[in-house]
Amino acid sequence: MRYVVVGLHAAGRSACQWLRRADPACEIVGVDPSAGSLYARPLISYVLDGELPEHALVKDSAPFFENLGVQLKRAAAVGLDANRKRLILDSGEELAYDKLLAATGSAPRRVRLEGDGADHVCYFRGQADLARILAHVKSGGVAAVLGGGLVGFKLTHGLVARGMKVKLMVTSPRPLALNVDEYVGSWAGARFKEMDGVHLMTSTSVVRADVHGQGLRLTLDDGSTEDVDLVVAGKGVVPRFAWLAEAGPETDQGLLVDNRLMTSVEDVYAAGDAVQASDIVHERPLLNAIWPNAVEQGRVAALNMAAKGPAQGPAYAGSIAMNAIPIFGTHMVSVGMVNPRYTEGCEFITTTCHRGSYLNIVIRDGVIVGAVGLSAVPRLGELAHAVRTRMKVSRIPARWLKNPRNAAPLAGNTPWYKGSRVGA
Amino acid sequence: MNKDFKEYSICTDAQAMLKKARVEGIETVWDRLLEQQPHCGFCELGLSCRNCIMGPCRIDPFGSGPQRGVCGADADVIVARNLGRMVASGAAAHSDHGRDLVETLHAIGEGKTDDYVITDPEKLKRVAEEVGVNIGGKDDAAIAKALAERFFADFGCMNGTLSFIDRVPEKRREVWAKFGITPRGIDREVVEMMHRTHMGVDNDAVNLCLHSARVSLGDGWGGSMIATEVSDIVFGTPTPRVSKVNLGVLKEDYVNILVHGHSPIVSEMVCAAVQDPDLLQKAKDAGAAGINLAGLCCTGSELLMRKGIPMAGNHLMTELALITGAVEVIIVDYQCIMPSLVAVAACYHSKIVTTSDKAKFTGATHVEFSVDNARAKAREVVEMAIEAYKNRNPARVDIPVEPVELMSGFSNEAVLAALGGTAQPLIDAIVAGKVRGVVGIVGCNNPKLKHDYVTYNMAKECIKRDILVLVTGCAAISTGKQGLLMPAAAEEAGSGLKEVCNALGIPPVLHVGSCVDNARIIHLCGLLAKALGVDISDLPVAAAAPEWYSEKAVSIGMYAVANGIYTVLGLAPPILGSKLVTGLALNGLEDVVGATFAVEADPIKAAELVDERIKTKRKALNLTP
Amino acid sequence: MQHKTVIVRPELCVGCMQCAIRCAQAHSATKELATAVFEPVLAKPRIHIGVGVNPQGVLKPFPNKCRHCDPAPCQEACMPGAIRSDIAEGSKVVDPALCIGCGMCAMACPYYAIRYHHDLHAPERTITAIKCDNCHDRQKKGQIPACVEACKTGALEFGYVNEHIKKGAGRLANAAWSMQS
Ligand SMILES: Cc1cc2nc3c(=O)[nH]c(=O)nc-3n(C[C@H](O)[C@H](O)[C@H](O)COP(=O)(O)OP(=O)(O)OC[C@H]3O[C@@H](n4cnc5c(N)ncnc54)[C@H](O)[C@@H]3O)c2cc1C
Ligand code: SF4
Ligand code: SF4
């Protein structure tokens, strides 16, 4: 049995591990042009802000893959012949497979700007992007960060730590509009406003970039201009699957899959950012381009690929949005459905604690569908589990809400939770 | 399961009895310790508070959980309150014991007892005069009554101070006055501590610790000292005498009676009763060769000091004494009597007889002793022992060792007499560096430390370094069992101390009494300091409680330090949860009272600490180190 | 292969918190309580007594700790790979040298088993994920986990889950559950 894994980052590596665990004798071929280095891309933001030394980011991947008995092809997939079960590489080589995993992730969404400076916009996705940004970082200089999402936040934080003045330009009226609720969004906005070196510009978009001296001159939608040394955009990601388009898989924004994570193309599975899997809360295919989903999907896909005969691997329960970012001395966290755009008509339970934590639980039809908080990470884990298992809010004891800091965990059939209701 | 009982005790009698207990399936204090371990970490650190029922509360010493009790008390306040209550309990125990003696003295004075008499009328008069009781034209009874009343007033605060306050050197009293820790009345300080530690009263850890010092001084110069002096007046001032120690003092063919607890009041009567020819005859009729009386713990020390009654063992030996199968009755008064004795006795024909309504034990036989019936009651108990002897199972008797000789009876009067009437020869020996200093090694046993190991080895190490050792209580028995209480032990001493001991014919380790008799040690320190015109904290002296366990020991340690005597403890008291209180105990108190605590369970290192202190003090007095 | 693990029987817990204090002690630099509380960076407990409520509304203590899931959601969420299975077989152990304190693992843990503190094993970082490591250091020396040793009531046992089930205890309670994939 020969498995070919295309893309060897979060999803692909997880798949390799589980393929090996499930089938000790199989042949695994990993395909990725950047297969030589082993790192986790989210860590580039920790290097940018100086938390992590640059040399600690990337390791040699050889021991990892050798250990798993994965044969590496440092090449990009450019095509797929599903009938002949051949993967076509940019080297021209054709690779036969029995089962294939598409784990080619996503690419940063490009910003479309007028002007000759448009090509100078940096993105923040991998080690090459990091290197490019670091080459432009100038202590005392000015950087524009486009996008008020999590990556925009991390960029701002990192560039300020590197001594730059940052203009954080956000299209929506407040930052993190998609990721957290209004309370946390405005809290974070206020912290940024207080922060030296940050200029938060909401309801602002850039329309044009022109080369101006050493730097760039940006023109904003209101016609005003800003001169900057560096522009970095964090405007979301786009799944990367063009290489197998020929094989004709069903797609929407990303690859569509069944609950065994197989695409509509026989024996071609998919995992990670490239996939648009069914979202647990929204109950429809959505992009949830985060690390834990990629790793979990890599595992579930692998176990299904390795399942023999009529046996099936585990069903994929669905993806979920969740995030935690350490910022301003605390963690800002969210899980499930929190975007105010979707939570209209939902109920909310908010709890705070004297040590400064904030927790807002989103409830739809009596079921916990999301949560967002500050300085409450560990409890968010339980709520993520609650969202995943569609836990009824009545299962949360009043005591838990009174002081989430030292309440027993929600998960599990702790016998005494039965019958104890919120507000009782 | 081959337990090596050598880990538990250095004493062969203890090891043998532990083995017998294991074979016979009898539980001892060591078994229960293992079951309790690990102990409650919060309590070990002093961080739990049960003072009110908004709580109980605990402070997380690792900082991730609560840092304050419900009331808002932090670690420092909770630790200081808990320590304060320990001191209060210890001081209360010594002092209530002292009060019982004053009541006896008063009963003698009022002619309400025939059983008790004044045995040392000369000391009666001396003490009465010292504390300002007018003795002119009064008979002994009248003086006894007046002195008793004077002491009663010490317990409240009617005197405003303590009768013995003039025994304290002037410089020391100035220190106390400066920090407001001069004791005003024995009970008053204890009651005030209970008040202060109620929720919402004293919430300053330093202030609480200062009051702890005051409570303990009320014990040392009050309750304990009164207990000692009145015991001498009523039962006689001890003089040196030789006796025997360890379980070998039990006699296989005799009716064996043990006295246990702390007070001489009951035990002295038992001591008289066992000499009664009628009872002796009864014992012989029961098939015994006679009646054998021996002591345990401090009651034992009281009888040993005054009457030379042999000593069966200390705190950790009390259960093991019963396991010989040769004990008919243990007569107890109060303090340090393990509740387990009743259960151990029930495994044999042995009986536990309680004698005080403040110390009853479920399952024991209670015989209430009072000043007007004590002699009769003592006879009753001896008869009970003779009866019990008939039920003894000789097959289960095992007296594992031969007894060891020891010399006891070194009251301050006896020490001065040995020196020829004044302290000068001792001072001269100290100045000459033959005796480099004096250390009081006192306190209990604790199963957390190898029984007698720390105390004995520390004493041995100190005498090697020409430091004269004074012992009381269980520590005295620890050293006595290893032969250090005999003049011959001078061979193990350094050359200077050896010379002095040989010249005076005394051991290098002097048994000065029970644990209330630690008052004798501070009294002696007071005498030396006055003779030299210095403060007690200037003397080349120290104290140690290597194997301490009790709240009384906390009070003793506290008054030692408050008197300016550096004190080495073998185990840390439950204060480590507070950096402030710990810092105060280990360092801060030096600037307040001129002495601190140290914690060291290694006997040699503990002796080194004492030696260092003595060196420093000798240097300051311009003496050779 | 089955590994011995800490089995929790919450119905026996009296809330004394000895497990927590002894856990912190076992993870301190000096390993002695008397000195551990004076260390410059205090060790932290990896077991926590949470407050639960019984059907009668009475508060009940609940000893809460990592279940060492397999597969472990925390491990899948950990981007730098700091939660390792190769330090001690059968245990998910945080490698403080790799942890960046991002918070993702706790987001993934359904049990509130991961907390963040300044850690004496990574003193240069402000926070590090701290969770039960099954006392693998103690186990190597033949000791059982510190929390189990401290527990007086039997609420914490060290054994094999399957044997525990066989014993008829039936209520694995929140014991050693694995997350179902
Ligand atoms: C700065 C930053 C911060 C982040 N922070 C977080 C966070 O805090 N929490 C979180 O959960 N997630 C975070 N993420 C998201 C997370 O990194 C992704 O969800 C995750 O990397 C997705 O993994 P993946 O394996 O699906 O795809 P990718 O990581 O995109 O990897 C795809 C791999 O496929 C290879 N590949 C691409 N095309 C081809 C081809 N044609 N042929 C062969 N190989 C190809 C690539 O070289 C790459 O190695 C962050 C991302 C970034 C950039
Ligand atoms: S006095 Fe304070 S610390 Fe003590 S139990 Fe009451 S509330 Fe708790
Ligand atoms: S219980 Fe939580 S911390 Fe432990 S392995 Fe599972 S997910 Fe990780």
PDB file of N, CA, C and O and ligand atoms in Angstrom, chain C residues 65-75 83 92 105 108-114 131-132 177 179, ligand 3:
ATOM      1  N   LYS C  65      -7.525  16.665  37.222  1.00  0.00           N
ATOM      2  CA  LYS C  65      -6.178  16.621  36.668  1.00  0.00           C
ATOM      3  C   LYS C  65      -6.210  16.084  35.255  1.00  0.00           C
ATOM      4  O   LYS C  65      -7.252  15.636  34.783  1.00  0.00           O
ATOM      5  N   CYS C  66      -5.073  16.121  34.606  1.00  0.00           N
ATOM      6  CA  CYS C  66      -4.943  15.640  33.237  1.00  0.00           C
ATOM      7  C   CYS C  66      -5.240  14.143  33.163  1.00  0.00           C
ATOM      8  O   CYS C  66      -4.838  13.378  34.025  1.00  0.00           O
ATOM      9  N   ARG C  67      -5.943  13.747  32.120  1.00  0.00           N
ATOM     10  CA  ARG C  67      -6.278  12.322  31.900  1.00  0.00           C
ATOM     11  C   ARG C  67      -5.304  11.633  30.957  1.00  0.00           C
ATOM     12  O   ARG C  67      -5.480  10.471  30.635  1.00  0.00           O
ATOM     13  N   HIS C  68      -4.341  12.359  30.454  1.00  0.00           N
ATOM     14  CA  HIS C  68      -3.374  11.784  29.508  1.00  0.00           C
ATOM     15  C   HIS C  68      -4.089  11.062  28.361  1.00  0.00           C
ATOM     16  O   HIS C  68      -3.873   9.877  28.098  1.00  0.00           O
ATOM     17  N   CYS C  69      -4.954  11.807  27.706  1.00  0.00           N
ATOM     18  CA  CYS C  69      -5.750  11.288  26.594  1.00  0.00           C
ATOM     19  C   CYS C  69      -4.860  10.722  25.479  1.00  0.00           C
ATOM     20  O   CYS C  69      -3.730  11.159  25.296  1.00  0.00           O
ATOM     21  N   ASP C  70      -5.421   9.785  24.734  1.00  0.00           N
ATOM     22  CA  ASP C  70      -4.733   9.318  23.530  1.00  0.00           C
ATOM     23  C   ASP C  70      -5.777   9.004  22.474  1.00  0.00           C
ATOM     24  O   ASP C  70      -6.553   8.090  22.676  1.00  0.00           O
ATOM     25  N   PRO C  71      -5.821   9.740  21.385  1.00  0.00           N
ATOM     26  CA  PRO C  71      -5.025  10.926  21.073  1.00  0.00           C
ATOM     27  C   PRO C  71      -5.386  12.090  21.984  1.00  0.00           C
ATOM     28  O   PRO C  71      -6.527  12.176  22.432  1.00  0.00           O
ATOM     29  N   ALA C  72      -4.424  12.946  22.232  1.00  0.00           N
ATOM     30  CA  ALA C  72      -4.652  14.045  23.153  1.00  0.00           C
ATOM     31  C   ALA C  72      -4.929  15.334  22.396  1.00  0.00           C
ATOM     32  O   ALA C  72      -4.101  15.792  21.619  1.00  0.00           O
ATOM     33  N   PRO C  73      -6.094  15.901  22.625  1.00  0.00           N
ATOM     34  CA  PRO C  73      -6.429  17.148  21.922  1.00  0.00           C
ATOM     35  C   PRO C  73      -5.444  18.278  22.203  1.00  0.00           C
ATOM     36  O   PRO C  73      -5.169  19.093  21.329  1.00  0.00           O
ATOM     37  N   CYS C  74      -4.908  18.304  23.401  1.00  0.00           N
ATOM     38  CA  CYS C  74      -3.955  19.374  23.735  1.00  0.00           C
ATOM     39  C   CYS C  74      -2.721  19.248  22.851  1.00  0.00           C
ATOM     40  O   CYS C  74      -2.163  20.229  22.383  1.00  0.00           O
ATOM     41  N   GLN C  75      -2.317  17.995  22.656  1.00  0.00           N
ATOM     42  CA  GLN C  75      -1.119  17.738  21.871  1.00  0.00           C
ATOM     43  C   GLN C  75      -1.370  18.124  20.418  1.00  0.00           C
ATOM     44  O   GLN C  75      -0.510  18.683  19.746  1.00  0.00           O
ATOM     45  N   ILE C  83       3.992  19.500  23.848  1.00  0.00           N
ATOM     46  CA  ILE C  83       3.369  18.424  24.621  1.00  0.00           C
ATOM     47  C   ILE C  83       3.823  17.115  24.010  1.00  0.00           C
ATOM     48  O   ILE C  83       3.454  16.774  22.893  1.00  0.00           O
ATOM     49  N   LYS C  92       1.380  12.418  28.632  1.00  0.00           N
ATOM     50  CA  LYS C  92       1.553  13.616  27.815  1.00  0.00           C
ATOM     51  C   LYS C  92       2.234  14.644  28.700  1.00  0.00           C
ATOM     52  O   LYS C  92       1.643  15.105  29.673  1.00  0.00           O
ATOM     53  N   CYS C 105      -3.286  24.782  23.878  1.00  0.00           N
ATOM     54  CA  CYS C 105      -3.530  23.465  24.460  1.00  0.00           C
ATOM     55  C   CYS C 105      -4.695  23.509  25.433  1.00  0.00           C
ATOM     56  O   CYS C 105      -5.534  22.611  25.462  1.00  0.00           O
ATOM     57  N   ALA C 108      -7.910  23.382  23.951  1.00  0.00           N
ATOM     58  CA  ALA C 108      -8.301  22.084  23.409  1.00  0.00           C
ATOM     59  C   ALA C 108      -8.645  21.098  24.517  1.00  0.00           C
ATOM     60  O   ALA C 108      -9.297  20.093  24.265  1.00  0.00           O
ATOM     61  N   CYS C 109      -8.200  21.353  25.713  1.00  0.00           N
ATOM     62  CA  CYS C 109      -8.421  20.393  26.800  1.00  0.00           C
ATOM     63  C   CYS C 109      -9.822  20.567  27.371  1.00  0.00           C
ATOM     64  O   CYS C 109     -10.172  21.635  27.841  1.00  0.00           O
ATOM     65  N   PRO C 110     -10.616  19.501  27.341  1.00  0.00           N
ATOM     66  CA  PRO C 110     -11.981  19.630  27.835  1.00  0.00           C
ATOM     67  C   PRO C 110     -12.080  19.635  29.355  1.00  0.00           C
ATOM     68  O   PRO C 110     -13.158  19.754  29.893  1.00  0.00           O
ATOM     69  N   TYR C 111     -10.963  19.465  30.041  1.00  0.00           N
ATOM     70  CA  TYR C 111     -11.036  19.202  31.483  1.00  0.00           C
ATOM     71  C   TYR C 111     -10.469  20.284  32.381  1.00  0.00           C
ATOM     72  O   TYR C 111     -10.337  20.082  33.568  1.00  0.00           O
ATOM     73  N   TYR C 112     -10.062  21.386  31.843  1.00  0.00           N
ATOM     74  CA  TYR C 112      -9.519  22.441  32.696  1.00  0.00           C
ATOM     75  C   TYR C 112      -8.268  21.914  33.408  1.00  0.00           C
ATOM     76  O   TYR C 112      -8.039  22.197  34.575  1.00  0.00           O
ATOM     77  N   ALA C 113      -7.507  21.118  32.662  1.00  0.00           N
ATOM     78  CA  ALA C 113      -6.369  20.449  33.294  1.00  0.00           C
ATOM     79  C   ALA C 113      -5.064  21.203  33.093  1.00  0.00           C
ATOM     80  O   ALA C 113      -4.071  20.901  33.727  1.00  0.00           O
ATOM     81  N   ILE C 114      -5.066  22.182  32.194  1.00  0.00           N
ATOM     82  CA  ILE C 114      -3.828  22.917  31.923  1.00  0.00           C
ATOM     83  C   ILE C 114      -3.966  24.336  32.458  1.00  0.00           C
ATOM     84  O   ILE C 114      -4.984  24.990  32.250  1.00  0.00           O
ATOM     85  N   LYS C 131       0.865  21.216  33.600  1.00  0.00           N
ATOM     86  CA  LYS C 131      -0.124  20.171  33.763  1.00  0.00           C
ATOM     87  C   LYS C 131       0.529  18.928  34.347  1.00  0.00           C
ATOM     88  O   LYS C 131       1.754  18.837  34.426  1.00  0.00           O
ATOM     89  N   CYS C 132      -0.310  18.002  34.737  1.00  0.00           N
ATOM     90  CA  CYS C 132       0.150  16.736  35.305  1.00  0.00           C
ATOM     91  C   CYS C 132       1.120  16.041  34.359  1.00  0.00           C
ATOM     92  O   CYS C 132       0.903  15.986  33.155  1.00  0.00           O
ATOM     93  N   TRP C 177     -10.361   8.976  31.349  1.00  0.00           N
ATOM     94  CA  TRP C 177     -10.993   8.919  30.051  1.00  0.00           C
ATOM     95  C   TRP C 177     -10.116   9.393  28.957  1.00  0.00           C
ATOM     96  O   TRP C 177      -9.429  10.384  29.106  1.00  0.00           O
ATOM     97  N   MET C 179     -10.337  11.010  25.186  1.00  0.00           N
ATOM     98  CA  MET C 179     -11.259  11.660  24.280  1.00  0.00           C
ATOM     99  C   MET C 179     -11.544  10.671  23.171  1.00  0.00           C
ATOM    100  O   MET C 179     -10.650  10.016  22.676  1.00  0.00           O
TER     101      MET C 179
HETATM  102  S1  SF4 D   3      -6.701  15.858  29.816  1.00  0.00           S
HETATM  103 FE1  SF4 D   3      -6.270  17.757  28.796  1.00  0.00          FE
HETATM  104  S2  SF4 D   3      -4.118  18.147  29.232  1.00  0.00           S
HETATM  105 FE2  SF4 D   3      -4.469  15.986  29.646  1.00  0.00          FE
HETATM  106  S3  SF4 D   3      -3.953  14.918  27.724  1.00  0.00           S
HETATM  107 FE3  SF4 D   3      -6.169  15.342  27.695  1.00  0.00          FE
HETATM  108  S4  SF4 D   3      -6.323  17.272  26.604  1.00  0.00           S
HETATM  109 FE4  SF4 D   3      -4.187  17.090  27.235  1.00  0.00          FE
END
